[in-house]
Amino acid sequence: MREQIDAIKLKFNERLTALSTSEELEKLRVEVLGKKGEFTQILRSMGSLSAEERPLVGKLVNEAKEELEEKIRSVKESLKERATDTKLKNEVIDITLPGVKSPMGGKHPLMMTMEKIENIFLEMGFTIEEGPEVELDYYNFEALNIPKDHPARGEQDTFYIDDQVVLRTQTSPVQIRTIENQKPPIKMISPGKVYRSDDVDATHSPIFYQIEGLVIDKGITFADLKGTLDLFVKKMFGDDIITKFRPHHFPFTEPSAEMDGTCFVCHGEGCKVCKGEGFMELLGCGMVHPEVLKKGGIDPEVYSGFAFGFGLDRMTMQKFGIDDIRLLYESDMRFLKQFK
Ligand code: 2U9
């Protein structure tokens, strides 16, 4: 029996020196010391031994097992150290190498312009209001003095969810909701996405951003409208911008106007951007129509107000000299990375 044990130990030592991974070590341990291991076989065969031999063999086997288990523990330790060393060697970081620059995002030109405009009006004491993009026909049209058969409906090609619900075509519904929930004085702007089923081309997108504004109080006049919008444009494009107003018509304002500003590219000389005009159209505006005030529960005999609106995309294109609105929505990094 001792020879048998020595033979096991010999073979064990040979295999121990030959192995190089903890998996091989575990395999050796199981085969020699495991439940079905070689020593277990011997212990099972102890039945065939004499009563005085059994304790001797038992002792021999346990000593041998402890000896081999000790060897396994020390080899396991050294294998773990070796694995760490190899890992460390392979993971040496050459700190002199430049780091991998993670691409930094940047603000989208639309959001840059939106924030600049919001800050200008916040400085002028305006609040910023938001509202639902899926809107009731009443708030998008009726309350704005655009009854069912009004041509303006046609002009604004509308996405109808059903005959009572639309995707808003302008942010004016936000003003109506504000008028219903807030008593004058009201000074607010409503920025946000609007939807029109226009065909996509260099100046039209079915989804675009608008900013509209509204001021309602006692004694508000067209002079307040001109002063406020002239100041806005000067803060937005520069103090040398001159503004002028051309009569226009909107169902929700009376009188109405469109406001032009000197082209900030050629400063009035006339260029490609302003098509030689020296001026470019910036926004639409007007005194709030008394019918709209009434529908909003405001007495036009006591209160008056002005309103304005413009396409944020269009103003962003004017500001950055962008000639195709699709660039603002195609997320092409070659275009967007210019705005970091
Ligand atoms: C209320 C009363 C009046 C909002 C106004 C405009 C003029 C205007 C156009 C700009 C470019 C739409 O995106 S666009 O095509 N809008 O010119 N919007 S006055 O008038 C209101 C709004 C709400 C209660």
PDB file of N, CA and C and ligand atoms in Angstrom, residues 139 143-144 156 169-177 179 188 190 194 196 208-216 225 248-254 256-259 281-289 292-293 296 305-314, ligand 1:
ATOM      1  N   TYR A 139     -58.109  75.782 -29.759  1.00  0.00           N
ATOM      2  CA  TYR A 139     -56.969  76.618 -29.331  1.00  0.00           C
ATOM      3  C   TYR A 139     -56.064  76.972 -30.503  1.00  0.00           C
ATOM      4  N   ALA A 143     -60.000  80.042 -31.321  1.00  0.00           N
ATOM      5  CA  ALA A 143     -59.698  81.114 -30.339  1.00  0.00           C
ATOM      6  C   ALA A 143     -58.828  82.200 -30.958  1.00  0.00           C
ATOM      7  N   LEU A 144     -58.234  81.889 -32.113  1.00  0.00           N
ATOM      8  CA  LEU A 144     -57.364  82.879 -32.785  1.00  0.00           C
ATOM      9  C   LEU A 144     -58.099  83.571 -33.917  1.00  0.00           C
ATOM     10  N   GLN A 156     -52.238  77.231 -43.688  1.00  0.00           N
ATOM     11  CA  GLN A 156     -51.373  76.494 -42.748  1.00  0.00           C
ATOM     12  C   GLN A 156     -51.720  75.028 -42.889  1.00  0.00           C
ATOM     13  N   THR A 169     -50.037  74.242 -35.415  1.00  0.00           N
ATOM     14  CA  THR A 169     -49.341  74.828 -36.572  1.00  0.00           C
ATOM     15  C   THR A 169     -48.584  76.085 -36.175  1.00  0.00           C
ATOM     16  N   GLN A 170     -48.829  76.534 -34.933  1.00  0.00           N
ATOM     17  CA  GLN A 170     -48.077  77.679 -34.381  1.00  0.00           C
ATOM     18  C   GLN A 170     -48.177  77.580 -32.864  1.00  0.00           C
ATOM     19  N   THR A 171     -47.378  78.334 -32.140  1.00  0.00           N
ATOM     20  CA  THR A 171     -47.402  78.189 -30.666  1.00  0.00           C
ATOM     21  C   THR A 171     -48.424  79.132 -30.043  1.00  0.00           C
ATOM     22  N   SER A 172     -49.219  79.811 -30.864  1.00  0.00           N
ATOM     23  CA  SER A 172     -50.243  80.748 -30.333  1.00  0.00           C
ATOM     24  C   SER A 172     -51.191  80.089 -29.328  1.00  0.00           C
ATOM     25  N   PRO A 173     -51.545  78.797 -29.493  1.00  0.00           N
ATOM     26  CA  PRO A 173     -52.439  78.169 -28.494  1.00  0.00           C
ATOM     27  C   PRO A 173     -51.903  78.321 -27.079  1.00  0.00           C
ATOM     28  N   VAL A 174     -50.585  78.364 -26.932  1.00  0.00           N
ATOM     29  CA  VAL A 174     -49.991  78.532 -25.587  1.00  0.00           C
ATOM     30  C   VAL A 174     -50.405  79.880 -25.016  1.00  0.00           C
ATOM     31  N   GLN A 175     -50.421  80.923 -25.886  1.00  0.00           N
ATOM     32  CA  GLN A 175     -50.838  82.258 -25.415  1.00  0.00           C
ATOM     33  C   GLN A 175     -52.305  82.226 -24.983  1.00  0.00           C
ATOM     34  N   ILE A 176     -53.137  81.535 -25.784  1.00  0.00           N
ATOM     35  CA  ILE A 176     -54.569  81.479 -25.433  1.00  0.00           C
ATOM     36  C   ILE A 176     -54.736  80.802 -24.079  1.00  0.00           C
ATOM     37  N   ARG A 177     -54.015  79.683 -23.893  1.00  0.00           N
ATOM     38  CA  ARG A 177     -54.123  78.961 -22.611  1.00  0.00           C
ATOM     39  C   ARG A 177     -53.630  79.850 -21.463  1.00  0.00           C
ATOM     40  N   ILE A 179     -53.705  83.211 -21.424  1.00  0.00           N
ATOM     41  CA  ILE A 179     -54.746  84.254 -21.206  1.00  0.00           C
ATOM     42  C   ILE A 179     -55.865  83.688 -20.324  1.00  0.00           C
ATOM     43  N   MET A 188     -45.180  87.361 -22.146  1.00  0.00           N
ATOM     44  CA  MET A 188     -44.685  85.992 -22.261  1.00  0.00           C
ATOM     45  C   MET A 188     -44.209  85.691 -23.676  1.00  0.00           C
ATOM     46  N   SER A 190     -43.592  82.043 -26.131  1.00  0.00           N
ATOM     47  CA  SER A 190     -43.861  80.584 -26.168  1.00  0.00           C
ATOM     48  C   SER A 190     -43.038  79.968 -27.294  1.00  0.00           C
ATOM     49  N   VAL A 194     -43.539  73.263 -34.016  1.00  0.00           N
ATOM     50  CA  VAL A 194     -44.857  73.347 -34.666  1.00  0.00           C
ATOM     51  C   VAL A 194     -44.814  72.465 -35.915  1.00  0.00           C
ATOM     52  N   ARG A 196     -46.429  71.544 -39.868  1.00  0.00           N
ATOM     53  CA  ARG A 196     -47.212  71.905 -41.048  1.00  0.00           C
ATOM     54  C   ARG A 196     -46.884  70.914 -42.154  1.00  0.00           C
ATOM     55  N   PHE A 208     -40.881  72.385 -37.488  1.00  0.00           N
ATOM     56  CA  PHE A 208     -39.898  73.452 -37.258  1.00  0.00           C
ATOM     57  C   PHE A 208     -40.212  74.148 -35.947  1.00  0.00           C
ATOM     58  N   TYR A 209     -39.353  75.043 -35.558  1.00  0.00           N
ATOM     59  CA  TYR A 209     -39.505  75.726 -34.264  1.00  0.00           C
ATOM     60  C   TYR A 209     -40.018  77.133 -34.487  1.00  0.00           C
ATOM     61  N   GLN A 210     -40.831  77.559 -33.566  1.00  0.00           N
ATOM     62  CA  GLN A 210     -41.342  78.932 -33.621  1.00  0.00           C
ATOM     63  C   GLN A 210     -41.160  79.552 -32.259  1.00  0.00           C
ATOM     64  N   ILE A 211     -41.080  80.862 -32.253  1.00  0.00           N
ATOM     65  CA  ILE A 211     -41.181  81.592 -30.981  1.00  0.00           C
ATOM     66  C   ILE A 211     -42.229  82.664 -31.211  1.00  0.00           C
ATOM     67  N   GLU A 212     -43.241  82.663 -30.390  1.00  0.00           N
ATOM     68  CA  GLU A 212     -44.245  83.727 -30.444  1.00  0.00           C
ATOM     69  C   GLU A 212     -44.229  84.451 -29.096  1.00  0.00           C
ATOM     70  N   GLY A 213     -44.756  85.678 -29.108  1.00  0.00           N
ATOM     71  CA  GLY A 213     -44.774  86.445 -27.854  1.00  0.00           C
ATOM     72  C   GLY A 213     -46.056  87.226 -27.734  1.00  0.00           C
ATOM     73  N   LEU A 214     -46.375  87.594 -26.486  1.00  0.00           N
ATOM     74  CA  LEU A 214     -47.629  88.317 -26.238  1.00  0.00           C
ATOM     75  C   LEU A 214     -47.453  89.247 -25.047  1.00  0.00           C
ATOM     76  N   VAL A 215     -47.965  90.466 -25.195  1.00  0.00           N
ATOM     77  CA  VAL A 215     -47.995  91.415 -24.074  1.00  0.00           C
ATOM     78  C   VAL A 215     -49.411  91.954 -23.984  1.00  0.00           C
ATOM     79  N   ILE A 216     -50.032  91.816 -22.810  1.00  0.00           N
ATOM     80  CA  ILE A 216     -51.385  92.359 -22.605  1.00  0.00           C
ATOM     81  C   ILE A 216     -51.393  93.126 -21.286  1.00  0.00           C
ATOM     82  N   LEU A 225     -45.135  97.882 -29.073  1.00  0.00           N
ATOM     83  CA  LEU A 225     -44.749  96.776 -29.968  1.00  0.00           C
ATOM     84  C   LEU A 225     -43.450  97.116 -30.676  1.00  0.00           C
ATOM     85  N   HIS A 248     -49.486  94.397 -42.830  1.00  0.00           N
ATOM     86  CA  HIS A 248     -49.744  93.007 -43.253  1.00  0.00           C
ATOM     87  C   HIS A 248     -51.099  92.605 -42.680  1.00  0.00           C
ATOM     88  N   HIS A 249     -51.510  91.374 -42.797  1.00  0.00           N
ATOM     89  CA  HIS A 249     -52.790  90.926 -42.233  1.00  0.00           C
ATOM     90  C   HIS A 249     -52.642  89.572 -41.575  1.00  0.00           C
ATOM     91  N   PHE A 250     -53.082  89.454 -40.332  1.00  0.00           N
ATOM     92  CA  PHE A 250     -53.236  88.160 -39.669  1.00  0.00           C
ATOM     93  C   PHE A 250     -54.633  88.154 -39.044  1.00  0.00           C
ATOM     94  N   PRO A 251     -55.313  87.045 -39.015  1.00  0.00           N
ATOM     95  CA  PRO A 251     -56.666  87.020 -38.436  1.00  0.00           C
ATOM     96  C   PRO A 251     -56.666  87.316 -36.928  1.00  0.00           C
ATOM     97  N   PHE A 252     -55.500  87.147 -36.269  1.00  0.00           N
ATOM     98  CA  PHE A 252     -55.474  87.244 -34.794  1.00  0.00           C
ATOM     99  C   PHE A 252     -54.873  88.566 -34.308  1.00  0.00           C
ATOM    100  N   THR A 253     -54.527  89.452 -35.274  1.00  0.00           N
ATOM    101  CA  THR A 253     -54.013  90.786 -34.863  1.00  0.00           C
ATOM    102  C   THR A 253     -54.607  91.855 -35.769  1.00  0.00           C
ATOM    103  N   GLU A 254     -54.838  93.009 -35.228  1.00  0.00           N
ATOM    104  CA  GLU A 254     -55.335  94.137 -36.025  1.00  0.00           C
ATOM    105  C   GLU A 254     -54.933  95.442 -35.368  1.00  0.00           C
ATOM    106  N   SER A 256     -51.931  94.649 -38.288  1.00  0.00           N
ATOM    107  CA  SER A 256     -50.828  93.674 -38.351  1.00  0.00           C
ATOM    108  C   SER A 256     -49.696  94.234 -39.194  1.00  0.00           C
ATOM    109  N   ALA A 257     -48.521  93.687 -38.969  1.00  0.00           N
ATOM    110  CA  ALA A 257     -47.363  94.164 -39.739  1.00  0.00           C
ATOM    111  C   ALA A 257     -46.336  93.048 -39.863  1.00  0.00           C
ATOM    112  N   GLU A 258     -45.435  93.238 -40.799  1.00  0.00           N
ATOM    113  CA  GLU A 258     -44.234  92.394 -40.832  1.00  0.00           C
ATOM    114  C   GLU A 258     -43.072  93.342 -40.569  1.00  0.00           C
ATOM    115  N   MET A 259     -42.129  92.869 -39.787  1.00  0.00           N
ATOM    116  CA  MET A 259     -40.993  93.739 -39.443  1.00  0.00           C
ATOM    117  C   MET A 259     -39.749  93.271 -40.181  1.00  0.00           C
ATOM    118  N   GLU A 281     -36.842  90.185 -44.002  1.00  0.00           N
ATOM    119  CA  GLU A 281     -38.032  90.042 -43.144  1.00  0.00           C
ATOM    120  C   GLU A 281     -37.642  89.209 -41.932  1.00  0.00           C
ATOM    121  N   LEU A 282     -37.974  89.732 -40.743  1.00  0.00           N
ATOM    122  CA  LEU A 282     -37.563  89.014 -39.520  1.00  0.00           C
ATOM    123  C   LEU A 282     -38.736  88.341 -38.813  1.00  0.00           C
ATOM    124  N   LEU A 283     -39.894  89.030 -38.763  1.00  0.00           N
ATOM    125  CA  LEU A 283     -41.013  88.461 -38.002  1.00  0.00           C
ATOM    126  C   LEU A 283     -42.325  89.124 -38.389  1.00  0.00           C
ATOM    127  N   GLY A 284     -43.431  88.493 -37.911  1.00  0.00           N
ATOM    128  CA  GLY A 284     -44.766  89.087 -38.093  1.00  0.00           C
ATOM    129  C   GLY A 284     -45.264  89.557 -36.742  1.00  0.00           C
ATOM    130  N   CYS A 285     -46.141  90.549 -36.702  1.00  0.00           N
ATOM    131  CA  CYS A 285     -46.599  91.084 -35.418  1.00  0.00           C
ATOM    132  C   CYS A 285     -47.886  91.869 -35.601  1.00  0.00           C
ATOM    133  N   GLY A 286     -48.433  92.334 -34.485  1.00  0.00           N
ATOM    134  CA  GLY A 286     -49.630  93.171 -34.583  1.00  0.00           C
ATOM    135  C   GLY A 286     -50.262  93.360 -33.222  1.00  0.00           C
ATOM    136  N   MET A 287     -51.263  94.234 -33.172  1.00  0.00           N
ATOM    137  CA  MET A 287     -52.022  94.450 -31.946  1.00  0.00           C
ATOM    138  C   MET A 287     -53.053  93.325 -31.838  1.00  0.00           C
ATOM    139  N   VAL A 288     -53.171  92.713 -30.666  1.00  0.00           N
ATOM    140  CA  VAL A 288     -54.071  91.563 -30.504  1.00  0.00           C
ATOM    141  C   VAL A 288     -55.489  91.954 -30.890  1.00  0.00           C
ATOM    142  N   HIS A 289     -56.078  91.106 -31.749  1.00  0.00           N
ATOM    143  CA  HIS A 289     -57.430  91.389 -32.256  1.00  0.00           C
ATOM    144  C   HIS A 289     -58.432  91.363 -31.102  1.00  0.00           C
ATOM    145  N   VAL A 292     -60.047  88.197 -30.279  1.00  0.00           N
ATOM    146  CA  VAL A 292     -59.214  87.189 -29.600  1.00  0.00           C
ATOM    147  C   VAL A 292     -59.199  87.467 -28.096  1.00  0.00           C
ATOM    148  N   LEU A 293     -59.127  88.775 -27.757  1.00  0.00           N
ATOM    149  CA  LEU A 293     -59.152  89.134 -26.325  1.00  0.00           C
ATOM    150  C   LEU A 293     -60.467  88.677 -25.711  1.00  0.00           C
ATOM    151  N   GLY A 296     -60.798  85.188 -25.061  1.00  0.00           N
ATOM    152  CA  GLY A 296     -59.954  84.793 -23.921  1.00  0.00           C
ATOM    153  C   GLY A 296     -60.465  85.338 -22.610  1.00  0.00           C
ATOM    154  N   GLY A 305     -53.176  94.725 -26.297  1.00  0.00           N
ATOM    155  CA  GLY A 305     -51.938  93.951 -26.286  1.00  0.00           C
ATOM    156  C   GLY A 305     -51.344  93.845 -27.665  1.00  0.00           C
ATOM    157  N   PHE A 306     -50.072  93.429 -27.685  1.00  0.00           N
ATOM    158  CA  PHE A 306     -49.462  93.139 -28.986  1.00  0.00           C
ATOM    159  C   PHE A 306     -48.888  91.737 -28.977  1.00  0.00           C
ATOM    160  N   ALA A 307     -48.715  91.205 -30.161  1.00  0.00           N
ATOM    161  CA  ALA A 307     -48.189  89.841 -30.290  1.00  0.00           C
ATOM    162  C   ALA A 307     -47.229  89.798 -31.463  1.00  0.00           C
ATOM    163  N   PHE A 308     -46.374  88.796 -31.472  1.00  0.00           N
ATOM    164  CA  PHE A 308     -45.429  88.643 -32.583  1.00  0.00           C
ATOM    165  C   PHE A 308     -45.070  87.181 -32.733  1.00  0.00           C
ATOM    166  N   GLY A 309     -44.502  86.848 -33.860  1.00  0.00           N
ATOM    167  CA  GLY A 309     -44.114  85.457 -34.078  1.00  0.00           C
ATOM    168  C   GLY A 309     -43.068  85.370 -35.168  1.00  0.00           C
ATOM    169  N   PHE A 310     -42.171  84.397 -35.034  1.00  0.00           N
ATOM    170  CA  PHE A 310     -41.195  84.151 -36.100  1.00  0.00           C
ATOM    171  C   PHE A 310     -40.717  82.717 -36.044  1.00  0.00           C
ATOM    172  N   GLY A 311     -40.212  82.292 -37.175  1.00  0.00           N
ATOM    173  CA  GLY A 311     -39.680  80.929 -37.270  1.00  0.00           C
ATOM    174  C   GLY A 311     -38.269  80.932 -36.702  1.00  0.00           C
ATOM    175  N   LEU A 312     -38.010  80.076 -35.691  1.00  0.00           N
ATOM    176  CA  LEU A 312     -36.671  80.049 -35.084  1.00  0.00           C
ATOM    177  C   LEU A 312     -35.645  79.527 -36.091  1.00  0.00           C
ATOM    178  N   ASP A 313     -36.047  78.512 -36.883  1.00  0.00           N
ATOM    179  CA  ASP A 313     -35.109  77.947 -37.878  1.00  0.00           C
ATOM    180  C   ASP A 313     -34.663  79.044 -38.833  1.00  0.00           C
ATOM    181  N   ARG A 314     -35.659  79.809 -39.286  1.00  0.00           N
ATOM    182  CA  ARG A 314     -35.355  80.861 -40.289  1.00  0.00           C
ATOM    183  C   ARG A 314     -34.383  81.875 -39.676  1.00  0.00           C
TER     184      ARG A 314
HETATM  185  C1  2U9 B   1     -52.599  85.558 -29.452  1.00  0.00           C
HETATM  186  C2  2U9 B   1     -52.753  86.694 -30.178  1.00  0.00           C
HETATM  187  C3  2U9 B   1     -51.954  86.941 -31.257  1.00  0.00           C
HETATM  188  C4  2U9 B   1     -49.004  85.643 -32.900  1.00  0.00           C
HETATM  189  C5  2U9 B   1     -48.413  86.202 -34.127  1.00  0.00           C
HETATM  190  C6  2U9 B   1     -47.327  86.219 -36.026  1.00  0.00           C
HETATM  191  C7  2U9 B   1     -47.721  87.524 -35.983  1.00  0.00           C
HETATM  192  C8  2U9 B   1     -46.528  85.671 -37.133  1.00  0.00           C
HETATM  193  C9  2U9 B   1     -45.643  83.787 -38.225  1.00  0.00           C
HETATM  194  C10 2U9 B   1     -44.140  83.885 -38.028  1.00  0.00           C
HETATM  195  C11 2U9 B   1     -43.463  82.938 -38.926  1.00  0.00           C
HETATM  196  C12 2U9 B   1     -45.883  82.311 -38.245  1.00  0.00           C
HETATM  197  O1  2U9 B   1     -43.881  80.612 -38.240  1.00  0.00           O
HETATM  198  S1  2U9 B   1     -44.488  81.603 -39.000  1.00  0.00           S
HETATM  199  O2  2U9 B   1     -44.816  81.306 -40.295  1.00  0.00           O
HETATM  200  N1  2U9 B   1     -46.364  84.375 -37.105  1.00  0.00           N
HETATM  201  O3  2U9 B   1     -46.067  86.344 -38.001  1.00  0.00           O
HETATM  202  N2  2U9 B   1     -47.700  85.460 -35.012  1.00  0.00           N
HETATM  203  S2  2U9 B   1     -48.566  87.780 -34.547  1.00  0.00           S
HETATM  204  O4  2U9 B   1     -50.194  86.339 -32.703  1.00  0.00           O
HETATM  205  C13 2U9 B   1     -51.000  86.050 -31.619  1.00  0.00           C
HETATM  206  C14 2U9 B   1     -50.827  84.895 -30.911  1.00  0.00           C
HETATM  207  C15 2U9 B   1     -51.630  84.658 -29.809  1.00  0.00           C
HETATM  208  C16 2U9 B   1     -53.450  85.275 -28.258  1.00  0.00           C
END
